[in-house]
Each structure stands twice: as C-alpha cells, then as structure tokens.
CSV table of C-alpha atoms in Angstrom, one decimal:
chain,number,residue,atom,x,y,z
A,1,MET,CA,176.0,85.9,130.1
A,2,VAL,CA,172.5,86.0,132.6
A,3,GLN,CA,173.3,87.6,135.3
A,4,ARG,CA,172.0,86.0,138.7
A,5,GLN,CA,171.1,87.0,142.1
A,6,VAL,CA,169.4,86.2,145.3
A,7,PRO,CA,165.4,85.8,145.0
A,8,ASN,CA,164.2,89.0,146.8
A,9,PRO,CA,161.1,87.9,148.5
A,10,ALA,CA,159.1,91.5,148.3
A,11,GLU,CA,159.8,90.9,144.2
A,12,LEU,CA,158.2,87.5,144.6
A,13,LEU,CA,155.3,89.2,146.3
A,14,GLU,CA,154.7,91.6,143.5
A,15,LEU,CA,154.3,89.0,140.9
A,16,MET,CA,152.3,86.5,143.3
A,17,LYS,CA,148.6,87.9,144.1
A,18,PHE,CA,146.3,85.4,146.0
A,19,LYS,CA,142.8,85.5,144.8
A,20,LYS,CA,140.5,85.8,148.0
A,21,PRO,CA,138.7,82.5,148.4
A,22,GLU,CA,135.1,82.7,147.6
A,23,LEU,CA,133.3,81.1,150.3
A,24,ASN,CA,129.9,81.0,148.5
A,25,GLY,CA,129.5,77.6,146.7
A,26,LYS,CA,126.9,78.6,144.4
A,27,LYS,CA,128.6,82.0,143.6
A,28,ARG,CA,132.1,80.4,143.1
A,29,ARG,CA,130.4,78.0,140.7
A,30,LEU,CA,128.7,80.7,138.7
A,31,ASP,CA,131.7,82.9,138.5
A,32,ALA,CA,133.9,79.9,137.0
A,33,ALA,CA,131.6,79.5,134.0
A,34,LEU,CA,132.9,81.4,131.6
A,35,THR,CA,130.6,80.3,128.4
A,36,ILE,CA,127.3,78.7,128.1
A,37,ALA,CA,128.5,75.4,128.0
A,38,ASP,CA,130.0,76.1,131.3
A,39,LEU,CA,127.0,76.8,132.6
A,40,ARG,CA,125.5,73.0,130.7
A,41,THR,CA,128.0,71.3,132.6
A,42,ILE,CA,127.4,72.7,136.0
A,43,ALA,CA,123.5,71.9,135.2
A,44,LYS,CA,124.2,68.4,134.2
A,45,ARG,CA,126.0,67.8,137.2
A,46,ARG,CA,123.4,69.2,139.4
A,47,THR,CA,120.1,67.8,137.7
A,48,PRO,CA,118.7,64.2,137.9
A,49,LYS,CA,119.3,63.1,134.4
A,50,ALA,CA,115.5,62.8,133.4
A,51,ALA,CA,114.8,67.0,134.0
A,52,PHE,CA,118.2,67.2,132.3
A,53,ASP,CA,117.4,65.3,129.4
A,54,TYR,CA,114.2,67.0,128.8
A,55,THR,CA,115.9,70.7,128.8
A,56,ASP,CA,118.9,69.3,126.6
A,57,GLY,CA,117.1,66.5,124.1
A,58,ALA,CA,115.7,67.3,120.7
A,59,ALA,CA,113.3,65.2,118.5
A,60,GLU,CA,114.7,61.3,117.3
A,61,GLY,CA,118.2,61.8,115.9
A,62,GLU,CA,118.6,65.3,117.3
A,63,LEU,CA,120.1,66.3,114.1
A,64,SER,CA,118.0,69.3,113.7
A,65,LEU,CA,119.6,71.1,117.0
A,66,SER,CA,123.2,69.3,116.1
A,67,ARG,CA,122.7,71.2,112.3
A,68,ALA,CA,121.6,74.5,114.2
A,69,ARG,CA,124.5,74.9,116.4
A,70,GLN,CA,127.0,73.8,114.0
A,71,ALA,CA,125.3,76.6,111.6
A,72,PHE,CA,126.6,79.3,114.0
A,73,GLN,CA,130.0,77.6,114.0
A,74,ASP,CA,130.5,77.8,110.9
A,75,VAL,CA,130.4,81.8,110.5
A,76,GLU,CA,133.3,83.8,109.4
A,77,PHE,CA,133.6,87.2,110.8
A,78,HIS,CA,134.6,90.3,108.4
A,79,PRO,CA,136.0,92.8,110.7
A,80,GLY,CA,136.7,96.3,110.0
A,81,ILE,CA,140.1,97.7,111.1
A,82,LEU,CA,141.1,101.5,112.5
A,83,ARG,CA,137.7,101.9,113.4
A,84,PRO,CA,137.4,102.6,117.4
A,85,ALA,CA,134.1,100.8,119.3
A,86,PRO,CA,135.5,102.0,122.9
A,87,HIS,CA,131.4,102.1,123.7
A,88,VAL,CA,129.0,99.9,122.0
A,89,ASP,CA,125.4,100.3,122.1
A,90,THR,CA,123.9,96.9,122.5
A,91,SER,CA,119.9,98.2,122.6
A,92,VAL,CA,117.4,97.6,119.8
A,93,ASP,CA,113.6,98.6,119.6
A,94,ILE,CA,111.8,95.2,118.9
A,95,LEU,CA,107.9,95.2,118.2
A,96,GLY,CA,107.4,98.6,119.9
A,97,GLY,CA,109.2,98.6,122.7
A,98,PRO,CA,113.2,98.9,123.7
A,99,SER,CA,115.0,95.9,124.7
A,100,ALA,CA,118.9,96.7,126.3
A,101,LEU,CA,120.3,93.4,124.1
A,102,PRO,CA,119.6,91.8,121.1
A,103,PHE,CA,117.9,88.9,122.6
A,104,GLY,CA,115.3,88.0,125.0
A,105,ILE,CA,114.2,84.6,126.5
A,106,ALA,CA,112.2,82.1,124.7
A,107,PRO,CA,109.2,80.1,126.3
A,108,THR,CA,110.0,77.1,128.0
A,109,GLY,CA,107.4,74.6,129.2
A,110,PHE,CA,107.3,73.1,132.2
A,111,THR,CA,110.2,75.1,133.5
A,112,ARG,CA,110.0,74.6,137.0
A,113,LEU,CA,111.0,70.9,136.5
A,114,MET,CA,114.5,71.6,135.9
A,115,GLN,CA,114.6,74.1,138.8
A,116,THR,CA,111.8,75.2,141.3
A,117,GLU,CA,112.7,79.3,140.9
A,118,GLY,CA,111.6,78.6,137.2
A,119,GLU,CA,109.9,81.3,135.3
A,120,VAL,CA,110.2,83.7,138.6
A,121,ALA,CA,114.0,83.1,138.0
A,122,GLY,CA,113.8,83.8,134.3
A,123,ALA,CA,111.1,87.2,134.4
A,124,GLY,CA,113.0,88.3,137.1
A,125,ALA,CA,116.5,88.3,135.5
A,126,ALA,CA,115.1,89.7,132.2
A,127,ALA,CA,113.7,92.5,133.8
A,128,ALA,CA,116.7,93.3,135.5
A,129,ALA,CA,118.5,92.9,132.5
A,130,GLY,CA,115.7,95.5,130.4
A,131,ILE,CA,114.8,92.5,128.3
A,132,PRO,CA,111.6,90.7,127.3
A,133,PHE,CA,110.8,87.4,129.2
A,134,THR,CA,108.2,85.1,127.1
A,135,LEU,CA,106.0,83.1,128.9
A,136,SER,CA,104.8,79.7,127.3
A,137,THR,CA,100.9,78.3,127.5
A,138,LEU,CA,102.6,75.5,129.6
A,139,GLY,CA,104.5,77.3,132.4
A,140,THR,CA,104.4,76.6,135.5
A,141,THR,CA,104.0,80.5,136.9
A,142,SER,CA,100.7,82.0,136.0
A,143,ILE,CA,100.3,84.8,133.4
A,144,GLU,CA,99.6,87.0,136.9
A,145,GLY,CA,102.7,85.7,138.9
A,146,VAL,CA,105.2,86.7,135.9
A,147,LYS,CA,103.3,90.1,135.6
A,148,ALA,CA,104.0,90.5,139.6
A,149,VAL,CA,107.7,89.1,139.0
A,150,THR,CA,108.2,91.8,136.6
A,151,LEU,CA,106.7,95.0,138.5
A,152,ARG,CA,108.8,93.8,141.4
A,153,GLU,CA,112.2,93.8,140.0
A,154,PRO,CA,113.9,97.6,140.4
A,155,GLN,CA,113.5,99.0,137.3
A,156,GLY,CA,116.5,100.0,135.1
A,157,PRO,CA,116.4,103.0,132.0
A,158,ILE,CA,115.0,100.3,129.9
A,159,PRO,CA,112.2,98.3,131.6
A,160,GLY,CA,111.7,94.7,131.3
A,161,ARG,CA,108.9,93.5,129.2
A,162,ASN,CA,106.2,90.3,129.3
A,163,TRP,CA,105.5,88.6,126.1
A,164,PHE,CA,103.4,85.5,125.7
A,165,GLN,CA,103.7,82.2,123.6
A,166,LEU,CA,100.1,80.8,122.6
A,167,TYR,CA,99.6,77.1,121.7
A,168,VAL,CA,95.8,77.0,120.2
A,169,MET,CA,94.3,74.1,122.4
A,170,ARG,CA,91.8,71.7,121.0
A,171,ASP,CA,89.1,73.4,123.6
A,172,ARG,CA,89.7,76.6,121.4
A,173,GLU,CA,87.9,78.6,124.5
A,174,ILE,CA,91.1,78.1,127.0
A,175,SER,CA,92.9,79.8,124.2
A,176,TYR,CA,90.7,83.0,124.1
A,177,GLU,CA,90.5,82.8,127.8
A,178,LEU,CA,94.8,82.8,127.9
A,179,THR,CA,94.5,85.7,125.1
A,180,ARG,CA,92.3,87.8,127.3
A,181,ARG,CA,94.5,87.2,130.3
A,182,ALA,CA,97.7,88.1,128.5
A,183,ALA,CA,96.3,91.2,127.7
A,184,ALA,CA,94.5,92.1,130.7
A,185,ALA,CA,98.1,91.6,132.5
A,186,GLY,CA,99.6,94.0,130.4
A,187,PHE,CA,101.9,91.5,128.1
A,188,ASP,CA,102.7,93.6,124.9
A,189,THR,CA,103.2,90.7,122.2
A,190,LEU,CA,101.6,87.5,121.6
A,191,HIS,CA,104.0,84.2,120.0
A,192,PHE,CA,101.0,82.7,118.1
A,193,THR,CA,102.9,79.4,118.0
A,194,VAL,CA,102.2,77.0,114.6
A,195,ASP,CA,104.8,74.1,114.4
A,196,THR,CA,103.4,71.8,117.0
A,197,PRO,CA,100.4,70.1,115.0
A,198,VAL,CA,101.6,66.8,117.0
A,199,ALA,CA,104.4,66.1,119.6
A,200,GLY,CA,108.2,65.5,118.3
A,201,ALA,CA,109.5,61.8,119.3
A,202,ARG,CA,111.6,63.0,122.0
A,203,LEU,CA,113.5,60.3,122.6
A,204,ARG,CA,115.7,60.7,125.5
A,205,ASP,CA,112.6,61.4,127.6
A,206,LYS,CA,111.2,57.9,126.8
A,207,ARG,CA,114.0,56.0,127.4
A,208,ASN,CA,114.3,57.7,130.7
A,209,GLY,CA,110.6,57.2,131.6
A,210,PHE,CA,109.7,60.6,131.3
A,211,SER,CA,106.2,61.1,130.6
A,212,ILE,CA,102.7,62.3,131.5
A,213,PRO,CA,102.2,60.7,134.1
A,214,PRO,CA,105.8,59.4,134.6
A,215,GLN,CA,107.0,55.6,134.2
A,216,LEU,CA,110.6,56.1,136.0
A,217,THR,CA,113.0,53.3,135.8
A,218,LEU,CA,115.6,52.0,138.2
A,219,GLY,CA,118.3,53.9,136.6
A,220,THR,CA,116.4,56.7,136.6
A,221,ILE,CA,115.4,56.8,139.9
A,222,VAL,CA,119.2,55.8,141.0
A,223,ASN,CA,120.9,58.7,139.1
A,224,ALA,CA,118.3,61.5,140.9
A,225,ILE,CA,119.3,59.8,144.5
A,226,PRO,CA,123.0,62.0,144.9
A,227,ARG,CA,120.9,65.2,144.0
A,228,PRO,CA,119.4,65.8,146.9
A,229,TRP,CA,119.1,69.5,146.9
A,230,TRP,CA,117.1,69.1,144.1
A,231,TRP,CA,114.2,66.6,145.5
A,232,TYR,CA,114.0,68.9,148.9
A,233,ASP,CA,112.8,72.0,146.1
A,234,PHE,CA,110.9,69.6,144.5
A,235,LEU,CA,109.2,68.1,147.2
A,236,THR,CA,108.8,71.3,149.4
A,237,THR,CA,107.3,73.7,146.9
A,238,PRO,CA,104.0,74.0,145.5
A,239,LYS,CA,103.0,71.1,143.2
A,240,LEU,CA,104.2,71.2,139.9
A,241,GLU,CA,101.5,72.3,137.2
A,242,PHE,CA,100.8,74.1,134.6
A,243,ALA,CA,100.0,77.1,136.2
A,244,SER,CA,97.8,79.1,133.9
A,245,LEU,CA,95.8,76.0,132.6
A,246,SER,CA,95.1,74.9,136.4
A,247,THR,CA,91.7,76.0,136.6
A,248,THR,CA,90.5,74.5,133.1
A,249,GLY,CA,90.4,71.1,134.6
A,250,GLY,CA,92.0,67.7,133.7
A,251,THR,CA,95.6,65.9,134.3
A,252,VAL,CA,98.6,67.4,133.3
A,253,GLY,CA,98.7,64.8,130.5
A,254,GLU,CA,95.5,65.6,129.3
A,255,LEU,CA,96.3,69.5,129.1
A,256,LEU,CA,99.6,68.8,126.9
A,257,ASP,CA,97.6,66.5,124.7
A,258,ALA,CA,95.0,69.3,124.5
A,259,ALA,CA,97.8,72.1,123.8
A,260,MET,CA,98.7,69.7,120.3
A,261,ASP,CA,95.6,70.5,117.7
A,262,PRO,CA,96.8,69.4,113.9
A,263,THR,CA,93.6,71.3,112.7
A,264,ILE,CA,94.6,74.7,113.7
A,265,SER,CA,94.6,77.0,110.6
A,266,TYR,CA,94.5,80.8,109.4
A,267,ASP,CA,91.1,81.0,110.7
A,268,ASP,CA,92.3,80.2,114.1
A,269,LEU,CA,95.0,83.3,113.8
A,270,ALA,CA,92.3,85.5,112.3
A,271,VAL,CA,90.0,85.2,115.7
A,272,ILE,CA,93.5,85.5,118.2
A,273,ARG,CA,94.0,88.3,116.1
A,274,ASP,CA,90.8,89.9,116.7
A,275,LEU,CA,91.1,89.2,119.9
A,276,TRP,CA,94.9,90.3,120.8
A,277,PRO,CA,95.0,94.3,121.1
A,278,GLY,CA,99.0,94.1,121.3
A,279,LYS,CA,101.6,92.9,118.8
A,280,ILE,CA,101.3,89.2,117.6
A,281,VAL,CA,103.9,87.5,115.7
A,282,ILE,CA,104.3,83.5,114.4
A,283,LYS,CA,106.8,81.3,116.1
A,284,GLY,CA,107.9,78.4,113.9
A,285,VAL,CA,108.1,79.6,110.4
A,286,GLN,CA,110.3,77.5,108.4
A,287,ASN,CA,110.0,78.3,104.8
A,288,VAL,CA,110.0,82.1,102.7
A,289,GLU,CA,106.7,81.1,101.1
A,290,ASP,CA,105.1,80.9,104.8
A,291,SER,CA,106.5,84.1,105.6
A,292,LEU,CA,105.3,86.0,102.7
A,293,ARG,CA,102.0,84.7,103.2
A,294,LEU,CA,102.2,86.0,107.2
A,295,LYS,CA,103.6,89.4,106.1
A,296,ASP,CA,100.6,89.8,103.7
A,297,ALA,CA,98.1,88.7,106.1
A,298,GLY,CA,99.1,91.4,108.4
A,299,VAL,CA,100.8,89.7,111.1
A,300,ASP,CA,103.5,92.0,112.6
A,301,GLY,CA,106.5,89.7,112.8
A,302,ILE,CA,107.5,85.9,112.6
A,303,VAL,CA,110.0,83.9,114.5
A,304,LEU,CA,112.1,81.6,112.5
A,305,SER,CA,112.7,78.4,114.1
A,306,ASN,CA,112.3,74.6,114.4
A,307,HIS,CA,111.0,74.7,117.7
A,308,GLY,CA,114.8,73.9,118.9
A,309,GLY,CA,114.8,70.5,117.2
A,310,ARG,CA,112.1,69.2,119.3
A,311,GLN,CA,109.3,69.0,116.6
A,312,LEU,CA,110.4,67.7,113.3
A,313,ASP,CA,114.0,66.5,112.9
A,314,ARG,CA,115.8,67.4,110.1
A,315,ALA,CA,113.7,70.6,109.7
A,316,PRO,CA,115.3,73.3,107.9
A,317,ILE,CA,118.2,75.0,110.0
A,318,PRO,CA,116.7,79.1,111.0
A,319,PHE,CA,119.7,80.7,110.6
A,320,HIS,CA,120.5,79.3,107.2
A,321,LEU,CA,117.3,80.3,106.1
A,322,LEU,CA,117.2,83.9,107.4
A,323,PRO,CA,119.0,85.5,104.9
A,324,LYS,CA,116.4,84.1,102.1
A,325,VAL,CA,113.9,85.6,104.4
A,326,ARG,CA,115.1,88.9,105.1
A,327,GLU,CA,115.3,89.5,101.1
A,328,ALA,CA,112.0,88.0,100.3
A,329,VAL,CA,110.2,90.1,103.1
A,330,GLY,CA,112.0,93.3,103.0
A,331,GLY,CA,113.5,95.4,105.6
A,332,ASP,CA,110.1,96.7,107.2
A,333,PHE,CA,108.6,93.1,108.3
A,334,THR,CA,109.9,92.1,111.9
A,335,VAL,CA,112.0,88.8,111.6
A,336,MET,CA,113.1,86.8,114.9
A,337,ILE,CA,115.2,84.0,115.1
A,338,ASP,CA,115.7,81.0,117.8
A,339,THR,CA,117.5,77.2,118.0
A,340,GLY,CA,121.0,76.5,118.3
A,341,ILE,CA,122.2,79.8,120.2
A,342,MET,CA,124.8,79.2,122.2
A,343,ASN,CA,127.0,82.1,122.3
A,344,GLY,CA,126.7,86.1,122.0
A,345,ALA,CA,128.5,85.8,118.5
A,346,ASP,CA,125.9,84.1,117.3
A,347,ILE,CA,123.4,86.6,118.1
A,348,VAL,CA,125.5,89.0,116.4
A,349,ALA,CA,125.7,87.0,113.3
A,350,SER,CA,122.2,86.4,113.0
A,351,VAL,CA,121.7,90.3,113.4
A,352,ALA,CA,124.1,91.0,110.8
A,353,LEU,CA,122.3,88.8,108.3
A,354,GLY,CA,118.8,90.6,108.8
A,355,ALA,CA,117.4,89.5,112.1
A,356,ASP,CA,115.4,91.8,114.2
A,357,PHE,CA,116.3,89.9,117.4
A,358,THR,CA,117.0,86.6,118.6
A,359,LEU,CA,115.4,84.5,121.4
A,360,ILE,CA,117.5,82.1,123.6
A,361,GLY,CA,115.9,78.8,125.0
A,362,ARG,CA,118.5,75.8,126.2
A,363,ALA,CA,121.2,78.9,127.2
A,364,TYR,CA,118.5,80.4,129.4
A,365,LEU,CA,118.0,76.8,131.4
A,366,TYR,CA,121.4,76.0,131.6
A,367,GLY,CA,121.9,79.0,133.6
A,368,LEU,CA,118.8,78.0,135.7
A,369,MET,CA,119.7,74.6,136.4
A,370,ALA,CA,122.9,75.8,137.6
A,371,GLY,CA,122.0,78.3,139.7
A,372,GLY,CA,118.4,79.5,139.9
A,373,ARG,CA,117.9,83.0,139.6
A,374,GLU,CA,121.6,83.9,139.6
A,375,GLY,CA,122.4,81.3,137.3
A,376,VAL,CA,120.1,83.2,134.5
A,377,ASP,CA,121.8,86.2,135.5
A,378,ARG,CA,125.1,84.7,134.6
A,379,THR,CA,123.6,83.3,131.2
A,380,ILE,CA,122.5,87.1,130.5
A,381,ALA,CA,126.0,88.4,131.6
A,382,ILE,CA,128.1,86.1,129.8
A,383,LEU,CA,126.0,86.5,126.2
A,384,ARG,CA,126.3,90.4,127.2
A,385,GLY,CA,129.7,90.2,127.0
A,386,GLU,CA,130.3,88.3,124.2
A,387,ILE,CA,127.9,90.5,122.1
A,388,GLU,CA,129.9,93.3,123.5
A,389,ARG,CA,133.4,92.0,122.6
A,390,THR,CA,132.7,90.7,119.1
A,391,MET,CA,131.1,94.0,118.4
A,392,ARG,CA,134.2,96.0,119.3
A,393,LEU,CA,136.8,93.4,117.1
A,394,LEU,CA,134.2,93.6,114.4
A,395,GLY,CA,134.6,97.5,114.5
A,396,VAL,CA,131.1,98.4,115.4
A,397,SER,CA,129.7,100.6,118.0
A,398,SER,CA,126.0,99.7,117.9
A,399,VAL,CA,123.6,96.8,116.7
A,400,ALA,CA,122.3,99.0,114.1
A,401,GLU,CA,125.8,98.7,112.1
A,402,LEU,CA,126.0,95.2,111.8
A,403,GLU,CA,125.2,94.1,108.6
A,404,PRO,CA,125.6,91.1,106.0
A,405,THR,CA,129.2,92.1,105.0
A,406,HIS,CA,130.4,91.8,108.3
A,407,VAL,CA,129.6,87.4,108.4
A,408,THR,CA,129.9,84.5,106.1
A,409,GLN,CA,127.9,81.5,106.2
A,410,LEU,CA,130.5,78.7,105.8
A,411,THR,CA,128.3,75.8,104.1
A,412,ARG,CA,128.6,72.2,104.9
A,413,LEU,CA,125.0,71.0,104.1
A,414,VAL,CA,124.7,71.9,100.2
A,415,PRO,CA,121.3,70.7,98.5
A,416,VAL,CA,121.8,68.2,95.6
A,417,SER,CA,120.2,69.2,92.6
A,418,ARG,CA,119.7,66.9,89.8
A,419,SER,CA,119.2,67.4,86.1
A,420,VAL,CA,115.7,66.4,84.3
A,421,PRO,CA,117.1,63.9,82.7
A,422,GLU,CA,118.8,62.4,85.0
A,423,ILE,CA,115.4,62.4,86.9
A,424,ALA,CA,113.7,61.0,84.2
A,425,ALA,CA,115.9,58.1,83.2
A,426,ARG,CA,115.2,56.4,86.5
C-alpha cells in the first residue's frame, strides 16, 4: 500500500527550480535555438520574404539542395564502445594553417541584404572561433574591411584566417586586381570558382520580383512592412553594393552580369595561379575526372560543391561524390565539401568519408538573419556542440581518428544501368 503524507513545501521547492527570466529579447531567441533549423525558423520570421528566399532558395525545382540535405540524413553511424573520449580535439590543419573546427564559413554574395552586419558579423565570429572566413567577390564588405575586422577581434590560441572567393569576370583585369588586393591584405587562400558560367534559374527570386534592379510585387512589399527593424537597418546604414567592386564602375546589375562568364578555362586558371602567392583551391568540382585533372594541374585542393543547389538543378550530390573522389586523388590532396550541411553530424560524416574540411553557407546566414553577430556566434556554437557530441558518441577523441568505417551512406537514388542489348533494341 502506498504511504501518503501531507506535502512538505520545503521538499517541493527543492524539486521546482524556476529559471531566471531573460530580459534581452535577442539573447532569449538565440538561446532557445538548439539547432540550425531553429535558427532558420527565427530568420524566416524576422526577414522579409524576398531577402529570406534569396538565401533559402535554390535553382528551379530545388532538387539539388533537397537531395544534398537528404544525403546527410541518410547516414548510419557505427560507434565504437568502451573507448572513453572525455576530451575531444576538433582542430585540424588545412591549407597550410590551423582551424579550431573542421569547418569554415563559405563565400556568400550580397550578404548585408540578409542582415545589415553582413560579412562584418561573419568575419568577426569566425575570427573569435579560430576558423576561416571566406569573402565572396560579390560580398558587401570590402577585402580590406574584412581583414580589419579579423585583426580587431581578440586572437585566441588559433587565430582567424581570411580566404577569398574569385569569379573570373568578363573584364579579366577586374579579377586580376581583386587577386592582387586579397594577396596584399594577407588572405592566405583563393577559391577559384568554376560552376557559374551563367546564373542558375532561381525561381523564388523571380516570383518575389527580386532582381537587379528590384521589380517588387505588392505581396513582397506587404510581407516586408511588419519587419520595421529590417527596414530601419536597411535605410540607416551605408548603401548596399558589391564593396570590392565599387570602384570598377557600373550598376550592381551590370557587375552581377559581368561575374558570369561561360568562356573561363584552364588558361584563366594558369594566369590567376601566377598572380596568387598563396594556396589556391578550385570550388565547384562535380566529378572524379575533373578532380584528377586539377590535381595534375598543380592546384592545392578542390571544393566538391554544386553551389548550394543554386546553379544546375539535379547536379551531383557532393557528399555522395566524396568517397569516389578521395579514392581517386589519394590521401595527399586537399578535398573540401559544401552544400547541404545543417548539423555538426554532417561535418563529422564528411570528414570520416575523406573530406579534409567543410564549408557552411546557409547555416551561417540563418544565424546572421536570426541575430546578427550573436546569431553567427550561435551557429558556430551549435555546430561545435553537435560535432563534439557526435565524436564522443562514436568513441573518437580527435578529428584525425574519424575514418570510413564510422559511416555508411544509405542510398535512395541509385543509378539505373541498362544492358547493351536492351539499349540497342530501342
């Protein structure tokens, strides 16, 4: 029989601890975000639809992006047991320097459109975390401005690093000058981007009237009205422009069009290679053959990427391509990966299957839209926690211990192979 008693208030107080209320609204929102998906939800609520969709959307049916994210979800981990990992080392050496975590911030264009702090927030948060920040050719903070942010940030045991992403523009001299400026500013790695001969068909932007110059619809304007904080930032801060290109002349639309050039070739790579004194990686590689050819061409590494699904829809899934490329190029060639990363476990799985490093784009921008610099800090903190927890659960103490035996890629999309007689009969 259950023994009953009169409730003791003192005992109740021991069991009921009330959380101290957080009066800072931004901190309260960000503390409540436990995943990158949570940050995305906050970002969507606080950002006008046109700006949010520019970040969140992809090309055409958005199949490349959804498949990339699904590929990371279709992972099975294989933990080791009775392998204590009370302390984990998440640091890596990448392209001649250290990073406190096995990921950096990918290049994103027009960043101050999403939230007015833009690259200043991204570069500052990356420097504070001891990871690389990559500035886009189409960034809205200048090369020199990003470098100044990195230098102002208090340096920890692993300092922040700056990388620069280069589009080879129709006027080649513009690209050459950007290369020289990035080198002079102390950027140590160049991301030579090859997957944008023309712009992808980003249908969300067309439907929102998000073009250069904007052609806004009534619905777009109505959606933006309830977000006065965004309008206040937009209207009371410096003009939104491609900061590193602001001295080259032309409208934003003309500069954007000039960045897409279907004539770029290995000859352009050779010229840039001669101009650039640091490490050079090729961003936008999507097959094994190109990976091998680029290794033979003497570049320092590649980024397996389909541009976040924003260019060719139905493009190869970088995460699925990764093991084949690693096997083909060997272990002494730098292979990085982006597209679809939304969780620290995605990063762990990528490293286990052969990636030397990963890059986050949308995950960083969701944090930026959710809370500016503090939101980017929260993005990095969430991913760091997920990486450390996944490593401990796998029974590994360092990134270097991750290997293919820790991961199985579960496949939904299997190529259809037909026999020769079947094809001949058609």
